[in-house]
CSV table of C-alpha atoms in Angstrom, one decimal:
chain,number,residue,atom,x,y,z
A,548,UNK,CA,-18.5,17.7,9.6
A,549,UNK,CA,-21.2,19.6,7.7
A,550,UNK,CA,-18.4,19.6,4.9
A,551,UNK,CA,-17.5,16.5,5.0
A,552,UNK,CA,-20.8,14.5,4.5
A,553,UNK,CA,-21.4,17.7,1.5
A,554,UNK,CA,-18.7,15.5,0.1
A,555,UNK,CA,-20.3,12.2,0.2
A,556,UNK,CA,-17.1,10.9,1.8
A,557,UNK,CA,-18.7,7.9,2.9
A,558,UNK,CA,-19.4,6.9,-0.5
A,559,UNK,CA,-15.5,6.9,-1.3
A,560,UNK,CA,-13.8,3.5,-2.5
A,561,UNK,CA,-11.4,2.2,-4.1
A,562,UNK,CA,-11.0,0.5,-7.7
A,563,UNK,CA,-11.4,-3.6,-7.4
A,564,UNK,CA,-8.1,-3.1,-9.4
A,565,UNK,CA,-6.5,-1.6,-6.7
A,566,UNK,CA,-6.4,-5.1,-4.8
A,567,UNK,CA,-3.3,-5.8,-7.3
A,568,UNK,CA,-1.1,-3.5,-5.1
A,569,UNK,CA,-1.2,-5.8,-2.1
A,570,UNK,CA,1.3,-7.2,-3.9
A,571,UNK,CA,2.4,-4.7,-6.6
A,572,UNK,CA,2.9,-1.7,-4.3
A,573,UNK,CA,3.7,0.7,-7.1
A,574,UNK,CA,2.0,-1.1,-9.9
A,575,UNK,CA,-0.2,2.4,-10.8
A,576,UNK,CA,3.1,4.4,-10.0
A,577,UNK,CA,3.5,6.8,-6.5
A,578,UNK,CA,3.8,10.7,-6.2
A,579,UNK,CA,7.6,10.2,-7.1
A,580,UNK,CA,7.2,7.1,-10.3
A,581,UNK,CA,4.8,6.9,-12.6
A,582,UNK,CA,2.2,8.6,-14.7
A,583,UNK,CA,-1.6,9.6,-14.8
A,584,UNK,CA,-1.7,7.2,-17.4
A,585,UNK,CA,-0.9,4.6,-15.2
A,586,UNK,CA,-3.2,5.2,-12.3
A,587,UNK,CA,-5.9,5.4,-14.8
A,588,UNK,CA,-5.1,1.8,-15.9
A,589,UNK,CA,-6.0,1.0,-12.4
A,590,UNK,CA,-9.3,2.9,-11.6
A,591,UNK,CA,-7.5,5.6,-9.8
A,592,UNK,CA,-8.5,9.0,-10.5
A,593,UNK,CA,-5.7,12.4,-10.4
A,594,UNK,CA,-7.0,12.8,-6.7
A,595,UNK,CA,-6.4,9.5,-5.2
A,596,UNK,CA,-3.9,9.7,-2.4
A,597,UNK,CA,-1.2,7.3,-2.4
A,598,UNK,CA,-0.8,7.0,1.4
A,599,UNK,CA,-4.3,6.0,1.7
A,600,UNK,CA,-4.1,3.4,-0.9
A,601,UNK,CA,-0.9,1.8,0.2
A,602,UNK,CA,-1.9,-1.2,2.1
A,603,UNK,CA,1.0,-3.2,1.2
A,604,UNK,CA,2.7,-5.0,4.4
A,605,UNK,CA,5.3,-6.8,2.3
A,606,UNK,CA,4.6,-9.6,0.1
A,607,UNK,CA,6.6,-12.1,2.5
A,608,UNK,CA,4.5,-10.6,5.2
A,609,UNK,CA,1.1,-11.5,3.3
A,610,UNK,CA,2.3,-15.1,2.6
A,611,UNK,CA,2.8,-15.5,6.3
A,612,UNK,CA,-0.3,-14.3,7.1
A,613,UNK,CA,-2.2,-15.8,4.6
A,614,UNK,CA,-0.5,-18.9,6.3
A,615,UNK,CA,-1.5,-18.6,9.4
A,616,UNK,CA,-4.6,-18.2,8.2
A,617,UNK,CA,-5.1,-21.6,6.7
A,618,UNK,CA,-2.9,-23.6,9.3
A,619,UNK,CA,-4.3,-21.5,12.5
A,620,UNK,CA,-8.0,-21.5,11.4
A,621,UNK,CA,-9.6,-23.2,14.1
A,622,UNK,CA,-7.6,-20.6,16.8
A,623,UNK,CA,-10.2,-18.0,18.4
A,624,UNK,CA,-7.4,-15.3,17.8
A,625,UNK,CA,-6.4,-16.0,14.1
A,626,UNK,CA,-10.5,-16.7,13.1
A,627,UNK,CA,-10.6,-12.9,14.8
A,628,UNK,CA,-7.5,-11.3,12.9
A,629,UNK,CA,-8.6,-12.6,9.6
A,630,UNK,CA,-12.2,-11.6,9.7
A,631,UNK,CA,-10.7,-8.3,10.7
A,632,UNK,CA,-8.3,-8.0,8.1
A,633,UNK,CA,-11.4,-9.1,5.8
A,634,UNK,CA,-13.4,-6.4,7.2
A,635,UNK,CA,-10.7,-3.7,6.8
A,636,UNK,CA,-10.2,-4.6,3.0
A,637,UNK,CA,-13.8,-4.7,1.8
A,638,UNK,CA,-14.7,-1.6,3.4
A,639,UNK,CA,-11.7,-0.2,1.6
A,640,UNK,CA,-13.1,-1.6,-1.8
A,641,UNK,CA,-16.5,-0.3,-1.1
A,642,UNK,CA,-18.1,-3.8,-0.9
A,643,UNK,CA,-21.8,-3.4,-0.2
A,644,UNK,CA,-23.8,-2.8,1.7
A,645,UNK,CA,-20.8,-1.2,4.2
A,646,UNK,CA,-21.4,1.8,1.8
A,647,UNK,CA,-24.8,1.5,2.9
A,648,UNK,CA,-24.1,1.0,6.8
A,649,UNK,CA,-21.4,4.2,6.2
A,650,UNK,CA,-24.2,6.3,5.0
A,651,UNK,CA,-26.8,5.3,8.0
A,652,UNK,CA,-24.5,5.3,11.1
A,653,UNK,CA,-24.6,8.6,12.9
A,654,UNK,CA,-21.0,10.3,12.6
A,655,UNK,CA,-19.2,7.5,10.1
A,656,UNK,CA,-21.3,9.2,6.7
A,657,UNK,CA,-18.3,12.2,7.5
A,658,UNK,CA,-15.4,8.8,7.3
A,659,UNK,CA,-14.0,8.2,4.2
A,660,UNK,CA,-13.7,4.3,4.5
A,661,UNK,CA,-11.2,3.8,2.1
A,662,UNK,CA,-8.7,4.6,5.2
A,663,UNK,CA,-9.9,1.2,6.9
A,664,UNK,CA,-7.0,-0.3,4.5
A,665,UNK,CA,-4.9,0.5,8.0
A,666,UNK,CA,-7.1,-2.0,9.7
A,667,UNK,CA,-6.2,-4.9,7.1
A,668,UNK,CA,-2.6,-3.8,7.3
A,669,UNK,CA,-2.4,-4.2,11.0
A,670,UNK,CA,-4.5,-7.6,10.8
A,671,UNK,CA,-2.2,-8.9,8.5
A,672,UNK,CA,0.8,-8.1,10.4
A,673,UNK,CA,-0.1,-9.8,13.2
A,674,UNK,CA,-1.6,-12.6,11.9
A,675,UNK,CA,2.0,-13.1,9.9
A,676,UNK,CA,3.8,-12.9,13.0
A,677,UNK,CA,1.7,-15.5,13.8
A,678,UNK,CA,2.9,-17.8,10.9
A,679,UNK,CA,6.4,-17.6,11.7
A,680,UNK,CA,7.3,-20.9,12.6
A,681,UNK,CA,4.1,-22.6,10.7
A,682,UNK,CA,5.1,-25.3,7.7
A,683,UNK,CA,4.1,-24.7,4.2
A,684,UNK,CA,2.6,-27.8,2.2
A,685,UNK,CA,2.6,-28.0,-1.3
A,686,UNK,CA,-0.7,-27.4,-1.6
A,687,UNK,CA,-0.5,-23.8,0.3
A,688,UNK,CA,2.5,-23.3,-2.2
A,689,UNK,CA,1.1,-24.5,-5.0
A,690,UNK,CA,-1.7,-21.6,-4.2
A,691,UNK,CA,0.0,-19.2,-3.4
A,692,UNK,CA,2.0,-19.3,-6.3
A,693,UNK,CA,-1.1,-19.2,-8.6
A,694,UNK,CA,-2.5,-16.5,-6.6
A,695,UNK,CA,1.0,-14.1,-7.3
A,696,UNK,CA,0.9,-15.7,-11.1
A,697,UNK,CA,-2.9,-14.2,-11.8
A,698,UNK,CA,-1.8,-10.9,-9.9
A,699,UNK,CA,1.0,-10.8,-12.7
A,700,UNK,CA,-1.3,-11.7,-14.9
A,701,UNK,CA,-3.6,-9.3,-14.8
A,702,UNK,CA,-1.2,-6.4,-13.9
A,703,UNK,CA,0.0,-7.3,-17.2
A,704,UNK,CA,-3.2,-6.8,-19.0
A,705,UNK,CA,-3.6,-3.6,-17.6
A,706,UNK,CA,-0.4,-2.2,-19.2
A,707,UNK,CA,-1.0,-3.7,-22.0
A,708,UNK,CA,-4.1,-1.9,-22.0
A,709,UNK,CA,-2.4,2.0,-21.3
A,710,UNK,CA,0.5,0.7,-23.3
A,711,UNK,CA,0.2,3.5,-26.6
A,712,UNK,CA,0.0,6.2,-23.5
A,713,UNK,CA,3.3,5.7,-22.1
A,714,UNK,CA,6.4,6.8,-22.7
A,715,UNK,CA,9.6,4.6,-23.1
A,716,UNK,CA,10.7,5.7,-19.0
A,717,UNK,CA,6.5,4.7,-18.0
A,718,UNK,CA,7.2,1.4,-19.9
A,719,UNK,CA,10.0,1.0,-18.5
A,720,UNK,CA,8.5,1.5,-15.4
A,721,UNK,CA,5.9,-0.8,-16.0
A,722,UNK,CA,8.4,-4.1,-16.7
A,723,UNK,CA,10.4,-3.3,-13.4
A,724,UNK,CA,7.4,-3.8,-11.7
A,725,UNK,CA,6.4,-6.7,-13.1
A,726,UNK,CA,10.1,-8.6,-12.6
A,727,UNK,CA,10.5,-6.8,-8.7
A,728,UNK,CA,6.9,-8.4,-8.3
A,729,UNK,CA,8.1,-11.9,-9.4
A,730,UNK,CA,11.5,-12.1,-7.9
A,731,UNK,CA,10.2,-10.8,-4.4
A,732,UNK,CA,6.8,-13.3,-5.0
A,733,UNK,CA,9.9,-16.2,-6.1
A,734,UNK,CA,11.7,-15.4,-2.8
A,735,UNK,CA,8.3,-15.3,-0.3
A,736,UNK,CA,7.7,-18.5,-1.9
A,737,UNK,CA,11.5,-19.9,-1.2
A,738,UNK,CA,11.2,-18.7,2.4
A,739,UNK,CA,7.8,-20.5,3.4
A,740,UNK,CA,9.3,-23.6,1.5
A,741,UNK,CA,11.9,-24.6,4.0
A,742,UNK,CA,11.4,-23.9,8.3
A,743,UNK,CA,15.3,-23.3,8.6
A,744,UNK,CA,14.6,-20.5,5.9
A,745,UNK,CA,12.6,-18.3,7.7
A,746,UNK,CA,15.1,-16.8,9.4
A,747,UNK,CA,15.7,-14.8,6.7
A,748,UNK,CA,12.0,-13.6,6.5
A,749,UNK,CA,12.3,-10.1,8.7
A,750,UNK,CA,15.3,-8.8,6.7
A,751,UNK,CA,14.0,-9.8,2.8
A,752,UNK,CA,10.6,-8.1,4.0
A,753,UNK,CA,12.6,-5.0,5.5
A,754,UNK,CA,14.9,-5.0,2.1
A,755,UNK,CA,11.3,-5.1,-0.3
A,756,UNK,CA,9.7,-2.4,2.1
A,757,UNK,CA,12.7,-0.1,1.3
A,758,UNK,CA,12.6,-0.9,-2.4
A,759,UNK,CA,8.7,0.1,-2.4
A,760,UNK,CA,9.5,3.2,-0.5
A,761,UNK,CA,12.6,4.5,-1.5
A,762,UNK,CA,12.1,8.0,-2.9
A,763,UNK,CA,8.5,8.2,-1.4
A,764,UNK,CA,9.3,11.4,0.5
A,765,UNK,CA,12.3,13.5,-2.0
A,766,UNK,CA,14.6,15.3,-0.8
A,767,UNK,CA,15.5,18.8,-1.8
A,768,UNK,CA,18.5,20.9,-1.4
A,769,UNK,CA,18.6,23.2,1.5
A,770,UNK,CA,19.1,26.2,-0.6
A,771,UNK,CA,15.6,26.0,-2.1
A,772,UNK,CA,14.3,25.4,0.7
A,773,UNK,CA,15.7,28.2,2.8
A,774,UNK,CA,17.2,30.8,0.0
A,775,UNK,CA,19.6,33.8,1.0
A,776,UNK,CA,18.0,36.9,0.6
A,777,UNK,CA,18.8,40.5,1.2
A,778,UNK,CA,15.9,41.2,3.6
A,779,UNK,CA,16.8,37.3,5.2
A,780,UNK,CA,20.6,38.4,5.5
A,781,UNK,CA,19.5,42.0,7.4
A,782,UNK,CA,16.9,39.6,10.0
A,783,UNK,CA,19.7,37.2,10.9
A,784,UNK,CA,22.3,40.0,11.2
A,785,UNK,CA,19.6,42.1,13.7
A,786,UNK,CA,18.3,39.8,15.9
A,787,UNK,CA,16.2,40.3,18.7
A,788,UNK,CA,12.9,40.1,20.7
A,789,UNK,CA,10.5,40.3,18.3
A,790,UNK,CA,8.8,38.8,15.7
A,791,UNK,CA,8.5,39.6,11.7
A,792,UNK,CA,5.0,39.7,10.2
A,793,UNK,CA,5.1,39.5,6.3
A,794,UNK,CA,2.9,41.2,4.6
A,795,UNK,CA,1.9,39.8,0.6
């Protein structure tokens, strides 16, 4: 603990830019895609931890809860889940004073808040699960789609930003993000447009989840991992009670 708050943990936030990858999961890049020079682009130093930062729930996931939200706001239950999922987010992005209330609080100076992202992501789940058979206006469409435009947007303007530091494969990178943010954003939109649609709302979000974490945890062949060696042949060949202590 002693450690910990040596580390000023409870001072630990994340960039205001980060807030893009609610809906651009891999907009900065992930420990398998992407580059430095990326992550830079979006306040994130060589240290930041991807798990920790990824609160993405699935863009069609967001629309519904953002839904249920603004159709179920008078409802004890969704007033609750949405000031939770508030809560959860700006203690992520640091905003004050929770930094301050971290730092006071006996035993949370030790937390790194940034991990309270898990709070919004469960909020948000439930409060989308919520949505499922709510009706979307135009107007709610109409806002939503501007809200997924200026997320574009501004990604956009970041790369264009780190644009001279990337190679062909990280600009490359870049683009795919940008069209997988607007077909999936074109399709949330599709499915909140029309009731008899929504049916189709679990697997599109399960499809866009596997897209944002394919390749998250690589695989390696087993002969890396476990290599045949002389001294490894002679302990499988004499097997017995023991147990072999390596030494260096």
């Amino acid at each position: 603990a002693a450690a910990s708050q040596g580390l000023a943990r409870w001072a630990t936030r994340l960039s205001p830019w980060a807030v893009l990858h609610l809906i651009m999961p891999l907009a900065s890049g992930s420990p398998t895609h992407g580059a430095e020079v990326l992550a830079a682009a979006f306040g994130l130093g060589p240290q930041s931890n991807f798990l920790e930062r990824a609160g993405w729930i699935g863009i069609v996931p967001l629309a519904l809860a953002a839904l249920a939200a603004v159709r179920r706001r008078r409802e004890p239950a969704v007033l609750f889940l949405a000031g939770l999922a508030l809560f959860g987010l700006a203690a992520a992005l640091g905003a004050p004073p929770l930094a301050w209330v971290w730092k006071v609080l006996p035993g949370f100076s030790a937390v790194n808040p940034t991990r309270l992202l898990l709070v919004f992501a469960f909020a948000s789940s439930v409060l989308a699960g919520l949505a499922a058979d709510e009706e979307a206006g135009p107007g709610f469409l109409l806002a939503a789609g501007s809200v997924l435009l200026t997320a574009l947007i501004a990604c956009a303007w970041r790369y264009a930003q780190a644009w001279e530091g990337l190679t062909a494969m990280e600009r490359g990178f870049a683009v795919g993000q940008c069209a997988a943010a607007l077909g999936e954003g074109g399709i949330a939109l599709a499915l909140l447009s029309r009731a008899p649609w929504r049916r189709w709302a679990p697997p599109a979000a399960a499809l866009f989840l596997l897209r944002a974490g394919w390749g998250l945890n690589p695989s390696a062949v087993g002969a890396t991992l476990y290599p045949r060696t002389p001294g490894l042949a002679r302990l499988a060949y004499e097997q017995g009670e023991g147990r072999v202590f390596a030494l260096g």
